[in-house]
Short mmCIF file of C-alpha atoms and ligand atoms in Angstrom, two decimals:
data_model
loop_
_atom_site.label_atom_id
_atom_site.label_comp_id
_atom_site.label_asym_id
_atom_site.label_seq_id
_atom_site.Cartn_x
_atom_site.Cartn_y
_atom_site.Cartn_z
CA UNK A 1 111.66 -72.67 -16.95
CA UNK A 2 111.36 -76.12 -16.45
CA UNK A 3 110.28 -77.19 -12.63
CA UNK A 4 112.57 -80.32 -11.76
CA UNK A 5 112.17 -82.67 -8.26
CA UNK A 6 115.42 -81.69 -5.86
CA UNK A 7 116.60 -82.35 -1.91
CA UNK A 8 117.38 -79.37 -0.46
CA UNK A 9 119.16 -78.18 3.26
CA UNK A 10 116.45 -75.17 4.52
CA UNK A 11 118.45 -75.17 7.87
CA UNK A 12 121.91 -75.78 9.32
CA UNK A 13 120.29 -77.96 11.93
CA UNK A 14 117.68 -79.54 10.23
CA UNK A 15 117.80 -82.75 7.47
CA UNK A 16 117.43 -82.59 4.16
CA UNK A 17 114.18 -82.89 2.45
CA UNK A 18 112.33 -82.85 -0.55
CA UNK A 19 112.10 -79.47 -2.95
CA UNK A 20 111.13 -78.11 -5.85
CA UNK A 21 113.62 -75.55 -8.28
CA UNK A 22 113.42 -74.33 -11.89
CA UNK A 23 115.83 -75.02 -14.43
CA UNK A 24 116.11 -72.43 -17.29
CA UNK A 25 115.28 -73.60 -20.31
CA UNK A 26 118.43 -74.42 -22.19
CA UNK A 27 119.88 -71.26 -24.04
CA UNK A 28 122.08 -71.69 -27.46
CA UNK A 29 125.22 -72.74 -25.48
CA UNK A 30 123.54 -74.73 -22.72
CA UNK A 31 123.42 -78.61 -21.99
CA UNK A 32 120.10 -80.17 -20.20
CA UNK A 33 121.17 -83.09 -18.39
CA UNK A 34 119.12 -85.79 -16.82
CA UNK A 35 121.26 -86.86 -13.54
CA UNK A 36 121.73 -90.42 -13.18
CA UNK A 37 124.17 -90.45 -10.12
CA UNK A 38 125.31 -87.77 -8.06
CA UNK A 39 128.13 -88.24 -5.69
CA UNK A 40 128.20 -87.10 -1.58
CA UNK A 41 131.28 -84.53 -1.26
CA UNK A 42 132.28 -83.70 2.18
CA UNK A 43 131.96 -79.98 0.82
CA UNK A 44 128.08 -80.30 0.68
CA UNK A 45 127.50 -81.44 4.49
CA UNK A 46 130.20 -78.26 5.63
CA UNK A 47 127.57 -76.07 3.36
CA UNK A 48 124.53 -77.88 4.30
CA UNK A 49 125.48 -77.05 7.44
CA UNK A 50 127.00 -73.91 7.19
CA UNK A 51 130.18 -74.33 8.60
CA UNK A 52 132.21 -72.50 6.07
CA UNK A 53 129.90 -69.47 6.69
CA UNK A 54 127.86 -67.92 4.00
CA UNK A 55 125.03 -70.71 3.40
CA UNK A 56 122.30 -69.20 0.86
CA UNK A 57 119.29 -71.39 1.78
CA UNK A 58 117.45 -73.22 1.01
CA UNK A 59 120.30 -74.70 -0.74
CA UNK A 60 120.49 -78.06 -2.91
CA UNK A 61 124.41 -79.57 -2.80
CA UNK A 62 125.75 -82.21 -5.26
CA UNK A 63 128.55 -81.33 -7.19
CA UNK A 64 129.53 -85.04 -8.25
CA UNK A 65 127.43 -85.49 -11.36
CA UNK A 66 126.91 -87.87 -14.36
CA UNK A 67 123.96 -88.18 -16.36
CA UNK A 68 122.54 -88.34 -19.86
CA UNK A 69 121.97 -85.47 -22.65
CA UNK A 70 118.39 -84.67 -22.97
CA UNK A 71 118.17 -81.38 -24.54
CA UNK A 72 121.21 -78.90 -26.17
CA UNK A 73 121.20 -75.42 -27.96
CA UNK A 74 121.32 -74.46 -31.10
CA UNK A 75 124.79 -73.49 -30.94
CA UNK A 76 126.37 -76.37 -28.91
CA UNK A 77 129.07 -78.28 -31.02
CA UNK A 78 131.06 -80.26 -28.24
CA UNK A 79 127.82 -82.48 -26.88
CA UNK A 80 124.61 -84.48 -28.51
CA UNK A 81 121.40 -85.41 -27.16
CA UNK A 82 121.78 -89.10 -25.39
CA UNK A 83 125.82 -88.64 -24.61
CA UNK A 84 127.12 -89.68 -21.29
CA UNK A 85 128.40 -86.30 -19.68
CA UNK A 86 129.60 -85.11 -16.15
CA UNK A 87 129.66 -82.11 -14.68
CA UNK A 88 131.70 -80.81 -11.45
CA UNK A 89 132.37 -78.38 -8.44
CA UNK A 90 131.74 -74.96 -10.77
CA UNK A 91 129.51 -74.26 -13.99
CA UNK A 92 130.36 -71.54 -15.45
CA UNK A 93 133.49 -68.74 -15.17
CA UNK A 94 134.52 -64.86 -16.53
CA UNK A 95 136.35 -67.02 -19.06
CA UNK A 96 139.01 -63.80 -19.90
CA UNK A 97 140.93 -63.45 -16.52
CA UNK A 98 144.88 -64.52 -16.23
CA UNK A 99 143.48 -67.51 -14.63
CA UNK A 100 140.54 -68.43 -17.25
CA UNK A 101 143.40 -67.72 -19.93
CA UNK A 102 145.31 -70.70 -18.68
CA UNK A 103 142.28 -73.10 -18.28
CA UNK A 104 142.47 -72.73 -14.67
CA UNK A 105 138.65 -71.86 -14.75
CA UNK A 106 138.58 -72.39 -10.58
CA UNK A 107 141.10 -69.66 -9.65
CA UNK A 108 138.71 -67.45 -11.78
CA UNK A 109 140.23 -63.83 -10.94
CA UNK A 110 136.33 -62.34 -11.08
CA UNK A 111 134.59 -65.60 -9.55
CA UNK A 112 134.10 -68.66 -10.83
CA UNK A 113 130.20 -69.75 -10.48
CA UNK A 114 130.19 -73.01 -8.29
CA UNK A 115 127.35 -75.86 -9.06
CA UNK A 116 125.39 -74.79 -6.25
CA UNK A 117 125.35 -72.01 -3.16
CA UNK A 118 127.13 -69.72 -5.80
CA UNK A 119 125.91 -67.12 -8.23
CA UNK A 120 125.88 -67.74 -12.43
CA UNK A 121 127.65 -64.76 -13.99
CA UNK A 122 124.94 -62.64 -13.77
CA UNK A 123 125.73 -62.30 -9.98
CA UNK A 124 122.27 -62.96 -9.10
CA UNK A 125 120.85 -65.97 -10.00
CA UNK A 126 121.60 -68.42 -7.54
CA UNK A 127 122.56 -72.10 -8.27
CA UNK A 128 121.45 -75.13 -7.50
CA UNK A 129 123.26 -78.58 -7.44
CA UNK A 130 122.95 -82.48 -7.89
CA UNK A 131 120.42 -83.62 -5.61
CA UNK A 132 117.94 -82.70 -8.56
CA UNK A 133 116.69 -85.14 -11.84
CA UNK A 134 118.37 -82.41 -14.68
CA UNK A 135 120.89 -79.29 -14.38
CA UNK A 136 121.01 -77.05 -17.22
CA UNK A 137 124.91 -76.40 -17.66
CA UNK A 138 126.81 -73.80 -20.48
CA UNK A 139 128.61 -76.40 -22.66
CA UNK A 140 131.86 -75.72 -21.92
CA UNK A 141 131.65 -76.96 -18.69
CA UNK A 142 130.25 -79.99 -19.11
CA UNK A 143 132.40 -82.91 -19.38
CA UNK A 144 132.92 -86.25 -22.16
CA UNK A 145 132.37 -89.23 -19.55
CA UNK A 146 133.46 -92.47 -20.69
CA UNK A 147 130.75 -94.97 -21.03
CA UNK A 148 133.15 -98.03 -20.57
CA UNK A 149 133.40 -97.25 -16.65
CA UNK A 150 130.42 -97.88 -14.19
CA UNK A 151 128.74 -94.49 -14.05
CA UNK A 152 128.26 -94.70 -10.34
CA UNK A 153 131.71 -95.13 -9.43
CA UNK A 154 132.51 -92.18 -12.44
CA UNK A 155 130.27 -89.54 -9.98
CA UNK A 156 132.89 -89.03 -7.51
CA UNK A 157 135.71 -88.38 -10.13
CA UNK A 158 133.97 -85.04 -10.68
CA UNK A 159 135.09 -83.80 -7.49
CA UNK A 160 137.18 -85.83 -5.24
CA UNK A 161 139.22 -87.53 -8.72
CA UNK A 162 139.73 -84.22 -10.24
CA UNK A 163 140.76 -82.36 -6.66
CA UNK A 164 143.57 -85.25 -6.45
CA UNK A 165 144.82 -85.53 -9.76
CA UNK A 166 145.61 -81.73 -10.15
CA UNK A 167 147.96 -81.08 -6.93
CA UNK A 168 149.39 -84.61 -7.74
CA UNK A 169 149.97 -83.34 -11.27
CA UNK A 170 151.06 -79.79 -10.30
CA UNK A 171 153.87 -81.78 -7.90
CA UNK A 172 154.97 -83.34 -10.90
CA UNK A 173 154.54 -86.99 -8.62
CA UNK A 174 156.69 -90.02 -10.40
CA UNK A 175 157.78 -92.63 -10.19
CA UNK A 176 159.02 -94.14 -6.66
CA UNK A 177 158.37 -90.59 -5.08
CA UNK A 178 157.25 -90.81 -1.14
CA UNK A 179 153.71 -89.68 -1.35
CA UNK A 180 151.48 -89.63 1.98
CA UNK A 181 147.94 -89.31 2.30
CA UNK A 182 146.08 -88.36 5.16
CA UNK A 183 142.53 -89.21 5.67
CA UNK A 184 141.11 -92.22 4.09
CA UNK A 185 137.48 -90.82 2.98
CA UNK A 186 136.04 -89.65 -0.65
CA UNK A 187 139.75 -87.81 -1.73
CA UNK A 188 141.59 -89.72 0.32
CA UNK A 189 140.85 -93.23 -1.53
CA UNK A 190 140.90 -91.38 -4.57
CA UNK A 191 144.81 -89.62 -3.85
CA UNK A 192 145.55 -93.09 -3.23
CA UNK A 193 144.78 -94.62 -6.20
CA UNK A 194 145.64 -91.60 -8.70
CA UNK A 195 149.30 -91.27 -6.89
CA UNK A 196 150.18 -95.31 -7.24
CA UNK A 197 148.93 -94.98 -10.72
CA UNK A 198 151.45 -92.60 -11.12
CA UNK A 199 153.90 -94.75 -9.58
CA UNK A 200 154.43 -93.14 -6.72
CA UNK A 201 155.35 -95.30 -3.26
CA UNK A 202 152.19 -94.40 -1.29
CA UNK A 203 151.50 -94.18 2.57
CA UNK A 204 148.48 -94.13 3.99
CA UNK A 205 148.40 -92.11 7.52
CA UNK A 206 144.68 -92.25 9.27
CA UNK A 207 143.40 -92.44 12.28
CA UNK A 208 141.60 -95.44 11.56
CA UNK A 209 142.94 -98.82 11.95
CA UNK A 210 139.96 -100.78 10.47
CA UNK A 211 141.33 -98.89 7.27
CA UNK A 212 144.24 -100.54 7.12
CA UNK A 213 143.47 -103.51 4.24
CA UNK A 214 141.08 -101.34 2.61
CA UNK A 215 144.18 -98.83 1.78
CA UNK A 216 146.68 -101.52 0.58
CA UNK A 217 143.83 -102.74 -1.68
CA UNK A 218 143.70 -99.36 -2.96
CA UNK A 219 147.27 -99.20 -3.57
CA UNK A 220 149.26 -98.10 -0.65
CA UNK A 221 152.85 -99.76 0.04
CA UNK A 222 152.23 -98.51 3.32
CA UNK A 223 149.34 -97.88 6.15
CA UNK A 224 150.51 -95.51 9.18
CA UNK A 225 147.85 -94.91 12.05
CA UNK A 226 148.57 -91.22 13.04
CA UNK A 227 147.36 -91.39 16.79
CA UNK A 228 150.28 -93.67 17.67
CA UNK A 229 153.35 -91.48 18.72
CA UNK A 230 156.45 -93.85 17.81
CA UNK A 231 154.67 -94.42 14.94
CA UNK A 232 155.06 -90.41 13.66
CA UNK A 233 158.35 -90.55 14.80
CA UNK A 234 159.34 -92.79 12.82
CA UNK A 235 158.22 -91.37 9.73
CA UNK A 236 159.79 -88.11 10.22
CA UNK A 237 161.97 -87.28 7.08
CA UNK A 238 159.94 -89.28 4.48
CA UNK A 239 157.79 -87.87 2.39
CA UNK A 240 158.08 -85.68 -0.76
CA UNK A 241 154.33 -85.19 -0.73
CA UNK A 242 151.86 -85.42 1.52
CA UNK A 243 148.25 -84.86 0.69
CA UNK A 244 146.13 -84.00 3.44
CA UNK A 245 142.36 -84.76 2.68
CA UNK A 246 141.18 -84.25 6.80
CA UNK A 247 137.65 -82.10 6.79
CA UNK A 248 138.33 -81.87 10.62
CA UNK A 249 140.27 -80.16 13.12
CA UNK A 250 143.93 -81.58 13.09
CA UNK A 251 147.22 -80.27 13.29
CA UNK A 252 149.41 -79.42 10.64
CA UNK A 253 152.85 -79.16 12.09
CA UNK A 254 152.70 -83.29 13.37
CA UNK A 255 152.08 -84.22 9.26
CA UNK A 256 154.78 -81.03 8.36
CA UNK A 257 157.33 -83.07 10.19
CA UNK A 258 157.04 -86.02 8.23
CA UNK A 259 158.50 -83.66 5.24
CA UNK A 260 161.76 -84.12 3.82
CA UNK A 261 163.97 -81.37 3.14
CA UNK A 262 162.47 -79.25 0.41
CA UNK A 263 158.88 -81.55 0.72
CA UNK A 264 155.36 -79.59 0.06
CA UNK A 265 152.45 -80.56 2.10
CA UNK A 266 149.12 -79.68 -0.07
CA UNK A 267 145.77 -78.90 1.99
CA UNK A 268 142.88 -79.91 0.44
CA UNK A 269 140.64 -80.66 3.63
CA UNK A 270 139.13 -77.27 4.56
CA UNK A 271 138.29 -77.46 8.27
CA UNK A 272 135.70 -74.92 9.32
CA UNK A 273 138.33 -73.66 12.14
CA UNK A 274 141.68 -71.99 11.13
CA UNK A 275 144.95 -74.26 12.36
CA UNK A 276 147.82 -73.09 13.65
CA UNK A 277 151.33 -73.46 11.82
CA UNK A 278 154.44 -72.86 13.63
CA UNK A 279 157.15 -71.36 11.94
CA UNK A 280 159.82 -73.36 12.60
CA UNK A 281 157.94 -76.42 11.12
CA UNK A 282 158.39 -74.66 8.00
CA UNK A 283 162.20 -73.55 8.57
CA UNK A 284 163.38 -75.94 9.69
CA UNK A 285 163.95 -78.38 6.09
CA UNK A 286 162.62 -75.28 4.03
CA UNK A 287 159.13 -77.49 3.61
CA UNK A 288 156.37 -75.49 2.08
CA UNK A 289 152.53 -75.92 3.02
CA UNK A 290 150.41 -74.73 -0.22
CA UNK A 291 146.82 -75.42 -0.87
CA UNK A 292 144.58 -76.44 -3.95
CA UNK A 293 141.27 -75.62 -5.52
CA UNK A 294 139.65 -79.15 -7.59
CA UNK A 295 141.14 -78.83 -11.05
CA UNK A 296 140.08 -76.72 -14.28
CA UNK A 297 137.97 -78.15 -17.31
CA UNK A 298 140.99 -78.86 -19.22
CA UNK A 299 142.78 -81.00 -16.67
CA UNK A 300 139.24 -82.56 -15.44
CA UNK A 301 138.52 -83.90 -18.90
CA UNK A 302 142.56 -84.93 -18.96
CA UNK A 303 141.68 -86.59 -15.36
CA UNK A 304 138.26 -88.55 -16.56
CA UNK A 305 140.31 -89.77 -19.94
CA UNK A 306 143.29 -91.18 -17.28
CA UNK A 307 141.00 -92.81 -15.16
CA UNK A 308 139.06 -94.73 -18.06
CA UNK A 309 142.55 -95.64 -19.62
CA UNK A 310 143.91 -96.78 -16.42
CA UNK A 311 140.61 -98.50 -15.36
CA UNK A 312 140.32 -95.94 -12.14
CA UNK A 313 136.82 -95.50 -10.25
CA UNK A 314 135.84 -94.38 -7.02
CA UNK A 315 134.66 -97.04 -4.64
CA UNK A 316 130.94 -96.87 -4.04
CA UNK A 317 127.95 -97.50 -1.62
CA UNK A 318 124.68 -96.52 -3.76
CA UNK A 319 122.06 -94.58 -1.95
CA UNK A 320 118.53 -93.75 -2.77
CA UNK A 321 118.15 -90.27 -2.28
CA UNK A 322 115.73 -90.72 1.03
CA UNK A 323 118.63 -92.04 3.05
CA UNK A 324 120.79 -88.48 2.32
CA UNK A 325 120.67 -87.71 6.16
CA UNK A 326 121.72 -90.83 7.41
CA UNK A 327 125.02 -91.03 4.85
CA UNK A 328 126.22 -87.24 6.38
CA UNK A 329 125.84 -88.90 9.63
CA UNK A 330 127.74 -92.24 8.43
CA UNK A 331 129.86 -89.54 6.71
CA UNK A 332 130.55 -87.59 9.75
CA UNK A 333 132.13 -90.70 11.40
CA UNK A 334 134.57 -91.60 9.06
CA UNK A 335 131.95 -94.05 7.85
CA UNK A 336 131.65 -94.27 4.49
CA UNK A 337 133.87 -97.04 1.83
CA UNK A 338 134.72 -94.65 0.45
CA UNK A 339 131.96 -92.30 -1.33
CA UNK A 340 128.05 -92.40 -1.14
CA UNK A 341 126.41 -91.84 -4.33
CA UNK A 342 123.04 -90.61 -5.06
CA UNK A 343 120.96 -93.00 -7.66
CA UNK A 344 119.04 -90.04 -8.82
CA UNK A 345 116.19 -92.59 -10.19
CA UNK A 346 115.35 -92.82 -6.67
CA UNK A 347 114.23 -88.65 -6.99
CA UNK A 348 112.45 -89.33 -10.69
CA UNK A 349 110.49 -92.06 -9.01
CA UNK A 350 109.21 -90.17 -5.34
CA UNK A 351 105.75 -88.98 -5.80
P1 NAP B 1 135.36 -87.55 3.92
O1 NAP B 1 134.96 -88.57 2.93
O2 NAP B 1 134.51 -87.28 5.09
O3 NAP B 1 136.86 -87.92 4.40
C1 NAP B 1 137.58 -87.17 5.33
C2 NAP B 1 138.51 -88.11 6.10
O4 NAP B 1 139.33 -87.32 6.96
C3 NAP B 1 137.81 -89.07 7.05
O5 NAP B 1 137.39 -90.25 6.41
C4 NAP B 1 138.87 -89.34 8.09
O6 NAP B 1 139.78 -90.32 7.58
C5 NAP B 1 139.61 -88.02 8.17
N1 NAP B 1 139.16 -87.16 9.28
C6 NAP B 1 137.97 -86.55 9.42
N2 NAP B 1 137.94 -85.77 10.52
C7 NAP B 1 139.16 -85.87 11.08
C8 NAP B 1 139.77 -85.28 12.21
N3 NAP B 1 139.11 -84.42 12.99
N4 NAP B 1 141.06 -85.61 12.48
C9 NAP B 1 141.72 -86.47 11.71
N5 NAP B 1 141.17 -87.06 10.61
C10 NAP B 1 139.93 -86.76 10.31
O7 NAP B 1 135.54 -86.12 3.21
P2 NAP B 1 135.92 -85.77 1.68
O8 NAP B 1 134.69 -85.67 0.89
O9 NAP B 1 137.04 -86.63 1.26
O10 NAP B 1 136.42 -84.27 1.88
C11 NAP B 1 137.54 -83.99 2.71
C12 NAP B 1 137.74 -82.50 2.88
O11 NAP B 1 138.15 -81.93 1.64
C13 NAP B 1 136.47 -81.72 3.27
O12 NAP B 1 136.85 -80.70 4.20
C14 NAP B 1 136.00 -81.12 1.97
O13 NAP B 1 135.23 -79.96 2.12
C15 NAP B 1 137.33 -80.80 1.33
N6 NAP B 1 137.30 -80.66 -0.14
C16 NAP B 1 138.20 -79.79 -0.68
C17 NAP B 1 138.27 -79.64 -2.05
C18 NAP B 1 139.29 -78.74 -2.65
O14 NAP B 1 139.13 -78.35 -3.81
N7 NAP B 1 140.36 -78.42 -1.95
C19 NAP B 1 137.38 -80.37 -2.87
C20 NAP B 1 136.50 -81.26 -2.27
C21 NAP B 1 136.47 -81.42 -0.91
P3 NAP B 1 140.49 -91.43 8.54
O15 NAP B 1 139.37 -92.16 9.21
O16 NAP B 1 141.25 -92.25 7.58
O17 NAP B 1 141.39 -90.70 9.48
ZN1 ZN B 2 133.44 -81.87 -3.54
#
């Protein structure tokens, strides 16, 4: 075991602080990692905080992570010591489930072992994310990061890139296809640019209207603020697509209705409260609401290769590690352009 520097939640209702965890010391399939930059996911203020329920504290979030090879196994083949590697929302899976089969690790059937507040396969050891200077990772979950991108704007890929780019690849999006996007945050910047680098005719719908240049720069055709009535009702009928990144309370059946006959609207956002859906916001243009989990291995690495051919990063603001608390307040607004990241060096250096 190997005792590593990490920030940690030890309360819904209190900030983050410094910690101490053990890493175990890398087994003949494992990866040691030194973190260079670890992205801020909305996911890890809802468990910081426990709003989804289920908090295991003290807990340490991060799943956003790129960083340097430091140590490997004996019987790793896919990684070296000094490569640029990544690593992303889960670590490790049953990896012989219907779901596993068809490298679609984070539908595992017997439970897929997230990066942190989760269990490794054992189903006891508990893990622990990011916010820490190394994570010891099982090879095959450990990703080939490009070295030609900035790493800091890579981070964010891990998560919000990869938790686009699979419902946008699912959908089959093309060329000229109406996609919408609600919620101009960490996924939502990152839908936008994935779907127009598909070629898709993109609309941004927030409820921000400072937003509004910062989304056409990203690549929407189109910038819709969604608290202006005439404004909805306008865009009724439009969309094939619409991918709704909100980690609030909002309601589904005013973004259903901007569906076209035979559209899909795909949740990603995962308020802490349930919404309501009416039925007839569903019958009426037989529209279908479906939901998606980030992305498996497979289709992450196929996501990181995309972005580095089509010159795709996240857009940054670099934190050191000591001003965590602040950026889930800044986060909480709707303040952030458009993902903090965690320069881990800040950690490696605190005394
Ligand atoms: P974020 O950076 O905070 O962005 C969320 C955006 O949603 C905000 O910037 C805001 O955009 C909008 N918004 C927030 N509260 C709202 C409300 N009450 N009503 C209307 N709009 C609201 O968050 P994120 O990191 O992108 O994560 C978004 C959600 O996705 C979170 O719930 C997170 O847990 C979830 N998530 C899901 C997956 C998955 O696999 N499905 C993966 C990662 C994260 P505007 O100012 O433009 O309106
Ligand atoms: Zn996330």
């Amino acid at each position: 075991m190997t005792q590593v520097k990490a920030y940690a939640a030890h309360q819904a209702d209190k900030p983050l602080s410094p910690y101490q965890i053990e890493r175990r010391e890398p087994g003949p399939f494992d990866v040691e990692i030194e973190i260079l930059y670890c992205g801020v996911c909305h996911s890890d203020i809802h468990t910081a905080r426990n709003e989804w329920n289920g908090t295991m504290y003290p807990v340490v979030p991060g799943h956003e992570i790129v960083g340097k090879v430091t140590r490997i196994g004996s019987g790793v083949t896919q990684h070296k010591v000094g490569d640029t590697v990544g690593v992303g929302v889960f670590v490790d899976s049953c990896g012989h489930c219907h779901s596993c089969e068809q490298d679609l690790e984070q539908y595992c059937e017997n439970g897929h072992s997230q990066t942190y507040n989760s269990f490794l396969q054992d189903k006891k050891t508990i893990t622990y994310g990011g916010y820490s200077t190394h994570i010891v990772v099982t090879e095959k979950f450990v990703l080939k990061v490009s070295d030609s991108l900035p790493l800091e704007g890579v981070a964010p890929l891990l998560c919000a890139g990869i938790t686009t780019y699979s419902p946008l690849r699912y959908w089959k999006v093309k060329k000229g296809d109406k996609v919408g996007v609600v919620g101009l945050g960490g996924l939502g910047h990152m839908a936008v640019k994935l779907a127009s680098a598909m070629g898709a005719e993109v609309t941004m719908l927030s409820r921000s209207p400072q937003k509004a240049k910062d989304a056409e720069r990203l690549g929407a055709q189109h910038f819709a603020l969604t608290t202006e009535k005439k404004t909805m009702k306008k865009l009724k009928n439009t969309f094939d697509l619409i991918i709704d990144t909100v980690s609030g309370q909002h309601n589904y059946n005013d973004y259903l209705a901007l569906l076209k006959v035979d559209g899909t609207m795909v949740v990603l956002g995962a308020p802490p409260e349930p919404e309501k859906v009416s039925a007839s916001s569903l019958i009426r243009g037989r529209k279908r609401l479906a939901g998606s989990l980030v992305g498996g291995i497979k289709e992450t690495q196929e996501m990181l290769d995309f972005c580095a051919e089509h010159n795709i990063v996240s857009d940054v603001e670099v934190i050191p590690i000591d001003q965590i608390n602040e950026a889930y307040e800044r986060t909480m607004k709707g303040d952030v352009l458009y993902r903090f990241v965690i320069d881990m060096a800040s950690l490696k250096q605190m005394t």
